[in-house]
mmCIF file of C-alpha atoms and ligand atoms in Angstrom:
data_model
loop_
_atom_site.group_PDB
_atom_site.id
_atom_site.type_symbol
_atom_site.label_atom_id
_atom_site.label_comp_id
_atom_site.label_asym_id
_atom_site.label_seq_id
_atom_site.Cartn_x
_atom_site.Cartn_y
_atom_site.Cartn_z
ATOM 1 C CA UNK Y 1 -49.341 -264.118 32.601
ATOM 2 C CA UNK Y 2 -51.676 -265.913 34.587
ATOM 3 C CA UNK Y 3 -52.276 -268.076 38.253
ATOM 4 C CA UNK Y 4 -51.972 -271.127 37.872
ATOM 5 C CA UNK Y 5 -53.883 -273.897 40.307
ATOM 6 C CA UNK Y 6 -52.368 -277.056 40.281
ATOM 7 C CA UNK Y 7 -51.791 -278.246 43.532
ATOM 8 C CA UNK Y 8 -53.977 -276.069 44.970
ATOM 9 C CA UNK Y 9 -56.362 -276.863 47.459
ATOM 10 C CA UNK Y 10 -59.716 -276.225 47.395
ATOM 11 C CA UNK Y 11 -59.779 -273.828 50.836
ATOM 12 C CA UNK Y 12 -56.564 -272.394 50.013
ATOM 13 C CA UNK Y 13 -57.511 -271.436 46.287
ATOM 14 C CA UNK Y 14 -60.464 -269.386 46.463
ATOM 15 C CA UNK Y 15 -58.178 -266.858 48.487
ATOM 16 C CA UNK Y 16 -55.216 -267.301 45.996
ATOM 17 C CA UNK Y 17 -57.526 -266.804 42.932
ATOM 18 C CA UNK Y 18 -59.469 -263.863 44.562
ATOM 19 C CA UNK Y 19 -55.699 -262.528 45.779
ATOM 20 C CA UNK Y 20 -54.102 -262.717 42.508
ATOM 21 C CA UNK Y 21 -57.376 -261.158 40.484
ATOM 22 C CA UNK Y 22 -57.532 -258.311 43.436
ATOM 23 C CA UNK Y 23 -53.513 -257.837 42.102
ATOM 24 C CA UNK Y 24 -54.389 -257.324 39.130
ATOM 25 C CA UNK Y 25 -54.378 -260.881 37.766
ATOM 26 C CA UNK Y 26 -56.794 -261.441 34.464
ATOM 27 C CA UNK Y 27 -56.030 -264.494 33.811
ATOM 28 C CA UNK Y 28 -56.664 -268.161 36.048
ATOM 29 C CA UNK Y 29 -55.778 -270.956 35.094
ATOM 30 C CA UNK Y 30 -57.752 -274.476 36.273
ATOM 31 C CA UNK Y 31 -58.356 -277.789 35.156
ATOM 32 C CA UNK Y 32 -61.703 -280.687 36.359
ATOM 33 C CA UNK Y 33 -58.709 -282.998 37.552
ATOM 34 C CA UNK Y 34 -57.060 -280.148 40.307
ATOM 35 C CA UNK Y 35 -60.292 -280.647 41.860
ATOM 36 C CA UNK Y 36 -60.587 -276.956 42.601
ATOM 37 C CA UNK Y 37 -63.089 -275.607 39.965
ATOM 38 C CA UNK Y 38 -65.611 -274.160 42.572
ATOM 39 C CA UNK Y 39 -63.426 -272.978 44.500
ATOM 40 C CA UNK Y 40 -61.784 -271.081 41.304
ATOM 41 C CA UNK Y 41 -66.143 -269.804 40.672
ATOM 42 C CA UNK Y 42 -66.501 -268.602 44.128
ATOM 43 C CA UNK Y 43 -63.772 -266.374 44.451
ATOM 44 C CA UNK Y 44 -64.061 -265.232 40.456
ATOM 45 C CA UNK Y 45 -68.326 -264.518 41.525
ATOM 46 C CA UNK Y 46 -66.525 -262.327 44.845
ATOM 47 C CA UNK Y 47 -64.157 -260.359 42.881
ATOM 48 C CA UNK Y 48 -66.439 -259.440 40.037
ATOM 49 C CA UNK Y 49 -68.908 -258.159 42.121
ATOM 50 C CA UNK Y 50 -66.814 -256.844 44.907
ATOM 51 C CA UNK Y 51 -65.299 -254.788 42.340
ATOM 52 C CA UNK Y 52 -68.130 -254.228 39.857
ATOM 53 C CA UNK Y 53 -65.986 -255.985 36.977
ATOM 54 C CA UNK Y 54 -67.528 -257.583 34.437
ATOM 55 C CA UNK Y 55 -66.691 -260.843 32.955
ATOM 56 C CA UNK Y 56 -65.007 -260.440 29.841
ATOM 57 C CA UNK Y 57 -62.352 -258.511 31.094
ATOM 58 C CA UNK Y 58 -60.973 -261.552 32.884
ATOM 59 C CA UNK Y 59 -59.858 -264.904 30.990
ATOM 60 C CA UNK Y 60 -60.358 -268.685 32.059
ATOM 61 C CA UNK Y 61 -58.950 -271.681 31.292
ATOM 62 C CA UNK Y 62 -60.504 -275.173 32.354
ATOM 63 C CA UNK Y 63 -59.385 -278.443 30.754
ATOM 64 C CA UNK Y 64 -61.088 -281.500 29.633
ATOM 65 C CA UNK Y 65 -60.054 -284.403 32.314
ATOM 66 C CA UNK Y 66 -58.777 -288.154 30.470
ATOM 67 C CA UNK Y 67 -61.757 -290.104 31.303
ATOM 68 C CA UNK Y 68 -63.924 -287.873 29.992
ATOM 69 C CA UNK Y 69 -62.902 -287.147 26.732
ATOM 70 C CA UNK Y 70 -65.710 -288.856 25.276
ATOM 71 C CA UNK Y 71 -68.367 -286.525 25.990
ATOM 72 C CA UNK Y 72 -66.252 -283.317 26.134
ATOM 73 C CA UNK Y 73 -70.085 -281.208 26.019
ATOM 74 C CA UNK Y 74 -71.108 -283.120 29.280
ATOM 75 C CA UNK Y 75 -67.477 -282.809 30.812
ATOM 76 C CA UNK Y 76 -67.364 -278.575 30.110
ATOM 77 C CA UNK Y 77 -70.884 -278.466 30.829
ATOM 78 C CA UNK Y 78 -70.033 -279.664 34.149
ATOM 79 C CA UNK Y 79 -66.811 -277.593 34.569
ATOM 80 C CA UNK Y 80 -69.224 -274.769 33.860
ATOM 81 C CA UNK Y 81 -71.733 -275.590 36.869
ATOM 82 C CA UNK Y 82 -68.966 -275.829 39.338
ATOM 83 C CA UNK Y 83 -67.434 -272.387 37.616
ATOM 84 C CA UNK Y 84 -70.438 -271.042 37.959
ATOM 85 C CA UNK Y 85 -69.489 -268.809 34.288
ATOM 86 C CA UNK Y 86 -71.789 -269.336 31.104
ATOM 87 C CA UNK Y 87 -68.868 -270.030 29.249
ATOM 88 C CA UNK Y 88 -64.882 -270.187 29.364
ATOM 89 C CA UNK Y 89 -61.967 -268.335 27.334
ATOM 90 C CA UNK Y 90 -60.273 -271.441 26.822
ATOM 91 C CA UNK Y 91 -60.832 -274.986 26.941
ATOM 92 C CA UNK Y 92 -57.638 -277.382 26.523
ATOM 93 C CA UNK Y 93 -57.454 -281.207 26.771
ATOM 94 C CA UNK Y 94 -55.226 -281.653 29.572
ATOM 95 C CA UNK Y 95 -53.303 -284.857 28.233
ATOM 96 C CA UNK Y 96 -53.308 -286.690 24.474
ATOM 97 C CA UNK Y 97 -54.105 -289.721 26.701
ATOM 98 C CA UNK Y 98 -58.050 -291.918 27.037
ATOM 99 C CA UNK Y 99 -58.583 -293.432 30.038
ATOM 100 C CA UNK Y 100 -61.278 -295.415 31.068
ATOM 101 C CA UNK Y 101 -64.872 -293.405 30.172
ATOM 102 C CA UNK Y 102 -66.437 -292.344 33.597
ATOM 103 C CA UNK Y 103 -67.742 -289.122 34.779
ATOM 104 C CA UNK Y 104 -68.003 -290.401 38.788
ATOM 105 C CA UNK Y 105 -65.043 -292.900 38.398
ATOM 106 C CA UNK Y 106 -61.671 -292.283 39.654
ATOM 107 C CA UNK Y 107 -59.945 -289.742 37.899
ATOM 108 C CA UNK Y 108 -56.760 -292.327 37.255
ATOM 109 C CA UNK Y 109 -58.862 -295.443 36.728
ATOM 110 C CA UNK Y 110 -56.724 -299.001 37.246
ATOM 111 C CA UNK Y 111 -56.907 -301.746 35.998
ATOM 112 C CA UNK Y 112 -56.939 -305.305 38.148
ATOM 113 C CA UNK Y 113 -53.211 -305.452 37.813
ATOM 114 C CA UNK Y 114 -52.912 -302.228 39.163
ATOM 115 C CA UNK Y 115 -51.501 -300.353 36.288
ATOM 116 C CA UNK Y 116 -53.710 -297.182 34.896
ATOM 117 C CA UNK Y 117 -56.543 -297.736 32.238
ATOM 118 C CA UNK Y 118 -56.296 -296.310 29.294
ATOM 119 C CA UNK Y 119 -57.878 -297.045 26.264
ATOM 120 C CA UNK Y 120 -55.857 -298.297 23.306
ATOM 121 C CA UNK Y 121 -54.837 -295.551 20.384
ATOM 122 C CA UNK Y 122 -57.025 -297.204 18.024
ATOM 123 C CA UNK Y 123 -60.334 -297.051 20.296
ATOM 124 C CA UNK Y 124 -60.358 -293.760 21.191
ATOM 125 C CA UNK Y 125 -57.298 -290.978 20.349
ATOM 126 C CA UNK Y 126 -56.673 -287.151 20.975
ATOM 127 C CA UNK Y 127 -58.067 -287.129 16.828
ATOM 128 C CA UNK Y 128 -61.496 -287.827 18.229
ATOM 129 C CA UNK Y 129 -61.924 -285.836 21.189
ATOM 130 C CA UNK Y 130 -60.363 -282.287 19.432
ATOM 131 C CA UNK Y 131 -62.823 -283.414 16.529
ATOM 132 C CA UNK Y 132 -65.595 -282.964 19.638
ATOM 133 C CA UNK Y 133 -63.837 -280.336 21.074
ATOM 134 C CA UNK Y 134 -64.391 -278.407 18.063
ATOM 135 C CA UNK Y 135 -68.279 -278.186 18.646
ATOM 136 C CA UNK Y 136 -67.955 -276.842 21.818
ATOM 137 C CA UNK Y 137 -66.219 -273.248 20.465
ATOM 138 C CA UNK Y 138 -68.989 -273.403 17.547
ATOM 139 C CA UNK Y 139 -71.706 -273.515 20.416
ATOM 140 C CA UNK Y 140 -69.972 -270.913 22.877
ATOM 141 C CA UNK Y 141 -69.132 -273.180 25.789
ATOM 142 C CA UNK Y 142 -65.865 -271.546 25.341
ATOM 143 C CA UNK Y 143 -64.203 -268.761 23.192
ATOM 144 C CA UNK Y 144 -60.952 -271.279 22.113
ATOM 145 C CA UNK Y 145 -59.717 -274.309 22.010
ATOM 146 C CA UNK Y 146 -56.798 -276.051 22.575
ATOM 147 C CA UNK Y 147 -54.057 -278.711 23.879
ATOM 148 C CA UNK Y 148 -51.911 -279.381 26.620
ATOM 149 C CA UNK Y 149 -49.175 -281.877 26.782
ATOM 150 C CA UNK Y 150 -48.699 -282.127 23.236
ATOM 151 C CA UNK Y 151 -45.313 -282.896 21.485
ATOM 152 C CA UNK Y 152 -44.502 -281.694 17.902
ATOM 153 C CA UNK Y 153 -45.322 -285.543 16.519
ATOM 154 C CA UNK Y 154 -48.772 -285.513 17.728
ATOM 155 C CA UNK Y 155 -49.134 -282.119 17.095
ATOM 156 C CA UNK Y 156 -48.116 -282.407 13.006
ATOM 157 C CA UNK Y 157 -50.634 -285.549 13.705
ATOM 158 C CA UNK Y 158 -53.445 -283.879 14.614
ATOM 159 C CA UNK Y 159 -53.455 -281.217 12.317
ATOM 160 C CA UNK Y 160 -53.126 -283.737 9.036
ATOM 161 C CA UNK Y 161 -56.125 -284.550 9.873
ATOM 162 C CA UNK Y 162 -58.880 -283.683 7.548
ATOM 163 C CA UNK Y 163 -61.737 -283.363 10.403
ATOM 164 C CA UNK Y 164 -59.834 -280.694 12.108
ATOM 165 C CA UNK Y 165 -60.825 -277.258 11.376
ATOM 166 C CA UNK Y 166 -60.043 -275.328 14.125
ATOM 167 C CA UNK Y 167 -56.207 -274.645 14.933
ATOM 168 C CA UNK Y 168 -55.364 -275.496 18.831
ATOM 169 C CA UNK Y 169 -55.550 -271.525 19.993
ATOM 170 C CA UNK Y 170 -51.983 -272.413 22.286
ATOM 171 C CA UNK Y 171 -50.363 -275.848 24.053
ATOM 172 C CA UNK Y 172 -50.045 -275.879 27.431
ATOM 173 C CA UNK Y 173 -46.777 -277.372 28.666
ATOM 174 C CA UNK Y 174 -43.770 -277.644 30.912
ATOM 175 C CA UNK Y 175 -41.676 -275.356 30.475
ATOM 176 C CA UNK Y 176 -38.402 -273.432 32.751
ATOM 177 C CA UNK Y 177 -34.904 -272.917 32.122
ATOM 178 C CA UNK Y 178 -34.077 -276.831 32.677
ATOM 179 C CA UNK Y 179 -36.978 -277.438 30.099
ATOM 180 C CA UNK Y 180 -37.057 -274.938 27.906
ATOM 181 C CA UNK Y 181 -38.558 -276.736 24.860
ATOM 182 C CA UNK Y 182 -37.060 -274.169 21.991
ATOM 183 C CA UNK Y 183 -38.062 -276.528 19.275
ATOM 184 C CA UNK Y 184 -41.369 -276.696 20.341
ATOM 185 C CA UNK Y 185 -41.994 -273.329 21.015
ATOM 186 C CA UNK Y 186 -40.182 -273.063 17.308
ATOM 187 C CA UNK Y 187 -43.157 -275.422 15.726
ATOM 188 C CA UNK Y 188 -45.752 -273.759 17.641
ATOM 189 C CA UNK Y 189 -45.344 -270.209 16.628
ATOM 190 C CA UNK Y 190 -45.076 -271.760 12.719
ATOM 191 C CA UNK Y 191 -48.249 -272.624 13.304
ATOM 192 C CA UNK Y 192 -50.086 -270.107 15.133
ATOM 193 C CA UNK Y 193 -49.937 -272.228 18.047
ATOM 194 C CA UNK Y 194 -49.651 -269.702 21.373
ATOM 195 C CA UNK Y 195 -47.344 -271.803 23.818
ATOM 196 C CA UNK Y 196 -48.404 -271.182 27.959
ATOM 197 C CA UNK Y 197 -45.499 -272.850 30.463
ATOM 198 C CA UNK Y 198 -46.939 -274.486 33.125
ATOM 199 C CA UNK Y 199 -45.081 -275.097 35.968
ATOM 200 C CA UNK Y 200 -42.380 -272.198 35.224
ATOM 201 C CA UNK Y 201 -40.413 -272.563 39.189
ATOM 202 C CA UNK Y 202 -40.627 -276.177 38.514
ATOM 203 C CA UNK Y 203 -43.293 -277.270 40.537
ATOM 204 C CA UNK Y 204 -43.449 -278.395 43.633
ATOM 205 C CA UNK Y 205 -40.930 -276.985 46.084
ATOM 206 C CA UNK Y 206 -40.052 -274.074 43.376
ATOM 207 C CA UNK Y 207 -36.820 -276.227 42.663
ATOM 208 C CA UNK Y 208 -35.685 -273.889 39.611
ATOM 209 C CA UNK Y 209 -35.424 -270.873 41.864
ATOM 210 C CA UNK Y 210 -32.312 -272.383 43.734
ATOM 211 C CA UNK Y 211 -30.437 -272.253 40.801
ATOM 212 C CA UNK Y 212 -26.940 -270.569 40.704
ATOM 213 C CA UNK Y 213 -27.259 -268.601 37.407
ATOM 214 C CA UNK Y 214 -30.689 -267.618 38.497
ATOM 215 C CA UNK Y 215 -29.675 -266.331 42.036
ATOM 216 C CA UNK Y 216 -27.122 -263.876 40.080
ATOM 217 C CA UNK Y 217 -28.777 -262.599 37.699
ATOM 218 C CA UNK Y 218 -31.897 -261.525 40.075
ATOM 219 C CA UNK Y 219 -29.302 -260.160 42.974
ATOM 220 C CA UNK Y 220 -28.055 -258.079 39.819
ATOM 221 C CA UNK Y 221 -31.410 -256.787 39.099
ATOM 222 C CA UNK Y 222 -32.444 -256.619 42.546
ATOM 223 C CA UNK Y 223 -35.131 -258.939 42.385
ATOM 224 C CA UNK Y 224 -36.561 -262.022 43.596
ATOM 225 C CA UNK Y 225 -35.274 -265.267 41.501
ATOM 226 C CA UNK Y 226 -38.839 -266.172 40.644
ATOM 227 C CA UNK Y 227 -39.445 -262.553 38.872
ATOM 228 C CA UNK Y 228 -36.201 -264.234 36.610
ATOM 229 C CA UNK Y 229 -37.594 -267.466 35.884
ATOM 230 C CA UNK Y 230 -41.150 -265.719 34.982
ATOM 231 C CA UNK Y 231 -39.607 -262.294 33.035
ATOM 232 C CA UNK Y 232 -37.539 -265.069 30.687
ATOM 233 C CA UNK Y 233 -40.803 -266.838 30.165
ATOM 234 C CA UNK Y 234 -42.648 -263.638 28.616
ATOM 235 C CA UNK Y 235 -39.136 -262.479 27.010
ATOM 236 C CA UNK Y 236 -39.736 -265.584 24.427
ATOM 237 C CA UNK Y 237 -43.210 -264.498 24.106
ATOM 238 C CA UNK Y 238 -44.713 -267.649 26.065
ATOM 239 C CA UNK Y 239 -47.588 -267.672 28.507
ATOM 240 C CA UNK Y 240 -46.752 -267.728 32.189
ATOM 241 C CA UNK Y 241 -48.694 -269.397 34.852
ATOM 242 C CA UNK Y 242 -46.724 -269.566 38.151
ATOM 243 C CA UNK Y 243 -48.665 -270.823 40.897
ATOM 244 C CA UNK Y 244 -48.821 -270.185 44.632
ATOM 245 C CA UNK Y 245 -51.016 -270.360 46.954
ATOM 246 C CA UNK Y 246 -49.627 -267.584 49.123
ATOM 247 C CA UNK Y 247 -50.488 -263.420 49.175
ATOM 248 C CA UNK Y 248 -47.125 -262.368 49.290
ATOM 249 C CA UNK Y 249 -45.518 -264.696 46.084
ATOM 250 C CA UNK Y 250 -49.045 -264.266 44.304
ATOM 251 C CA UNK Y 251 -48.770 -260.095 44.334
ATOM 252 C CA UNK Y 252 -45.001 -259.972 43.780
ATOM 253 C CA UNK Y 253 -44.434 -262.591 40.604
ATOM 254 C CA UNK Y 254 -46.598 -259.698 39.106
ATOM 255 C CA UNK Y 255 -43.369 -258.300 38.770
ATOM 256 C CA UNK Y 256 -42.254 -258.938 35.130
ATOM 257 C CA UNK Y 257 -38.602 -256.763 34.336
ATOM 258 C CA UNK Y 258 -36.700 -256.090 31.126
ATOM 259 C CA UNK Y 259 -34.087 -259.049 30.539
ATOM 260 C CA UNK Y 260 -30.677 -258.121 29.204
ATOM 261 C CA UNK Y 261 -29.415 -260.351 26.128
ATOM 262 C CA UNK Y 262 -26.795 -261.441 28.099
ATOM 263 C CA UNK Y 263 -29.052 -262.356 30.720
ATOM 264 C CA UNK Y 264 -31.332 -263.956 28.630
ATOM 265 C CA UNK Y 265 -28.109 -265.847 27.340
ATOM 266 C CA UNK Y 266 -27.045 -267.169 30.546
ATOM 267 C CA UNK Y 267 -30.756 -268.663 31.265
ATOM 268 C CA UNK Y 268 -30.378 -270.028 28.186
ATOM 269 C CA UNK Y 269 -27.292 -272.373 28.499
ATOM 270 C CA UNK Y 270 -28.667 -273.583 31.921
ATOM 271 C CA UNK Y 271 -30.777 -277.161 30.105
ATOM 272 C CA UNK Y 272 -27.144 -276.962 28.358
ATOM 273 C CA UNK Y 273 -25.930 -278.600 31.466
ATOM 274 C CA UNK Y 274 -28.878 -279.865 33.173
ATOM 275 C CA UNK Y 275 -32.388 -280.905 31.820
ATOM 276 C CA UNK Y 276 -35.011 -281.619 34.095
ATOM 277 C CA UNK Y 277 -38.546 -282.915 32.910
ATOM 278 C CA UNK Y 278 -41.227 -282.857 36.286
ATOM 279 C CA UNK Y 279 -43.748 -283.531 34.950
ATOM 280 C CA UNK Y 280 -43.994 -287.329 33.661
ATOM 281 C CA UNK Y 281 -46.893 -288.892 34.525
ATOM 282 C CA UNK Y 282 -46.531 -293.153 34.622
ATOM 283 C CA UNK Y 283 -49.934 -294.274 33.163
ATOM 284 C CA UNK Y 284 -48.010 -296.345 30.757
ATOM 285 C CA UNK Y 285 -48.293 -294.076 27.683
ATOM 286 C CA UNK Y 286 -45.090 -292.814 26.011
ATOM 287 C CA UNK Y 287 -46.540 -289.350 25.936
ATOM 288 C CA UNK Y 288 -43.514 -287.298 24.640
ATOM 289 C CA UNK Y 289 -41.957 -289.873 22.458
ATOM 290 C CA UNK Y 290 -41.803 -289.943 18.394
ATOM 291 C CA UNK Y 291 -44.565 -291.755 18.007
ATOM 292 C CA UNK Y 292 -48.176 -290.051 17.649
ATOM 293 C CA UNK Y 293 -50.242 -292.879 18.125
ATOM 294 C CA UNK Y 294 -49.635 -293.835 21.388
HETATM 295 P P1 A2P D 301 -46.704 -271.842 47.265
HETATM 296 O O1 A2P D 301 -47.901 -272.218 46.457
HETATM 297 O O2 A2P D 301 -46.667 -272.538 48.599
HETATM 298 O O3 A2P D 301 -46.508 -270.368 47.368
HETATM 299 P P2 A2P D 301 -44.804 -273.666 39.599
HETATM 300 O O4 A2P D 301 -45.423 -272.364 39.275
HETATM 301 O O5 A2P D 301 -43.570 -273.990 38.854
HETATM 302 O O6 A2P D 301 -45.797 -274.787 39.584
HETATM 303 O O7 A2P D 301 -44.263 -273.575 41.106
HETATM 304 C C1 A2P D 301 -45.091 -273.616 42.173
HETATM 305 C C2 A2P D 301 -44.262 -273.706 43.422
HETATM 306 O O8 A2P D 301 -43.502 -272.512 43.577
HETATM 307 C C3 A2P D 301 -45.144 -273.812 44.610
HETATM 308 O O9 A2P D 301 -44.490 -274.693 45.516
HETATM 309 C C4 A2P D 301 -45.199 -272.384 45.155
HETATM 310 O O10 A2P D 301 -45.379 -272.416 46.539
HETATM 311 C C5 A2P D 301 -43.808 -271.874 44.794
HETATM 312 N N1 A2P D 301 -43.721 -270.434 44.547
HETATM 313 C C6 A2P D 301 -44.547 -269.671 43.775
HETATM 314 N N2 A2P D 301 -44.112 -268.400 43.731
HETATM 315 C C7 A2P D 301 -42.993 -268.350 44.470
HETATM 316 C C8 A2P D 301 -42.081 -267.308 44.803
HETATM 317 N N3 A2P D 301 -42.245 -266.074 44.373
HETATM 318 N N4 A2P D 301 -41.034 -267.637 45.604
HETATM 319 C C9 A2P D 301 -40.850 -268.894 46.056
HETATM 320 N N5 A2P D 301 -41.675 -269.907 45.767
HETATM 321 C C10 A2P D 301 -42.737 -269.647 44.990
#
């Protein structure tokens, strides 16, 4: 279980991060594209010496941003100043998707006719920058590895290749009752692939936590609906990362609780009725089709 930071801003997240760690949170989770990195450093620098912690006891995850993926050294390097940490627990590439190399660009380059710019399979590819990737857990920029965004087609793709030695340590992806991804999670754990759920209330707005079946099952237990939506998470032995910016929500989706099978039943047949992807980003790329080199 850990916080996660998307969509949080800079002032707001140094109090959620040093919040949630004060909890008892070990675990943040960040990227170079949320834009929030030093404000992630600041409050980790507070809590470890308010509380005379030491470093490895907590975990940290930054990813690698799409127009950097060239020169993933220079791009954790950086992540590292703003971090202010010598190193990270775990460095993912955020999306299989190039855009347009800059390091002081915009982060979603266009192109004149507006749409985004990214760089054609066969110029540049997620094959390349893991292949870099690789150097930076050799040098101990970071402890692991990994991916994020990844479907099972471009994760089989990756690993057929004969460059790459080091098995992603976990994918980071969507993942709540009206996504629940079984046969990914499925592939994964066949190959020793941890799977974290990003965006387990569904985002913005928390829009899985007004859900019927949900509702029930946490006025049964006595418990808030998000303490539902993140217990199921950990009952398949995923990686949570809820996020929230606020004291309160940070402290309490602590709360993790014993699912029955029959509850665990019910959240199941919810994506039987509805499925709901959030996040699909429109740069243009066909990121969770069949295909692995696009
Ligand atoms: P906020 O940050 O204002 O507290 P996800 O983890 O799926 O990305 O969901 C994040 C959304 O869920 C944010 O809008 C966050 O709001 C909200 N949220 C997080 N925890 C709770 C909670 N316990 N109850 C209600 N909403 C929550």
């Amino acid at each position: 279980m850990g916080l996660g930071t998307w969509q949080s801003p800079e002032d707001e997240c140094f109090n959620a991060v040093y919040t949630a760690l004060s909890a008892g949170y070990r675990h943040i989770d960040t990227a170079r594209v949320y834009q929030n990195e030093e404000a992630v450093g600041r409050a980790i620098a507070k809590y470890l010496k308010d509380f005379d912690i030491s470093r490895d006891e907590i975990f940290i995850t930054t990813k690698l941003w799409c127009t950097e993926v060239e020169n993933p050294k220079k791009a954790l390097q950086n992540s590292l100043k703003r971090l202010g940490l010598e190193y990270v627990d775990l460095y993912l590439m955020h999306w299989p998707v190039t855009m347009k190399s800059s390091f002081d660009g915009d982060l979603i380059p266009t192109r004149e006719d507006g749409k985004t710019d990214v760089v054609p399979f066969d110029e540049w590819n997620y094959v390349k920058t893991y292949n870099l990737m690789q150097e930076l857990k050799i040098e101990g920029l970071t402890k692991a590895i990994g991916i994020s965004n990844f479907n099972i087609p471009k994760i089989e793709y990756l690993l057929s290749q004969p460059e790459i030695k080091i098995t992603p340590a976990c994918n980071q992806v969507e993942i709540h009752p009206y996504l629940p991804q079984d046969d990914l999670i499925k592939y994964c754990k066949s190959k020793g692939i941890l799977v974290e759920c990003y965006s387990p209330l569904g985002s913005t707005g928390a829009p899985v936590l007004k859900d019927d079946k949900l509702i029930k099952i946490a006025e049964k237990h006595n418990v808030s609906t998000a303490c539902i939506a993140i217990s199921w998470a950990i009952s398949r032995d995923t990686v949570v990362l809820p996020k929230s910016v606020h004291n309160e929500r940070i402290e309490s989706n602590l709360k993790i609780i014993q699912l029955s099978n029959e509850d665990i039943e019910i959240i199941n047949s919810i994506s039987k009725t509805s499925t709901k992807r959030i996040v699909n980003p429109s740069w243009g790329v066909d990121i969770y089709g069949p295909n692995p080199k696009l």
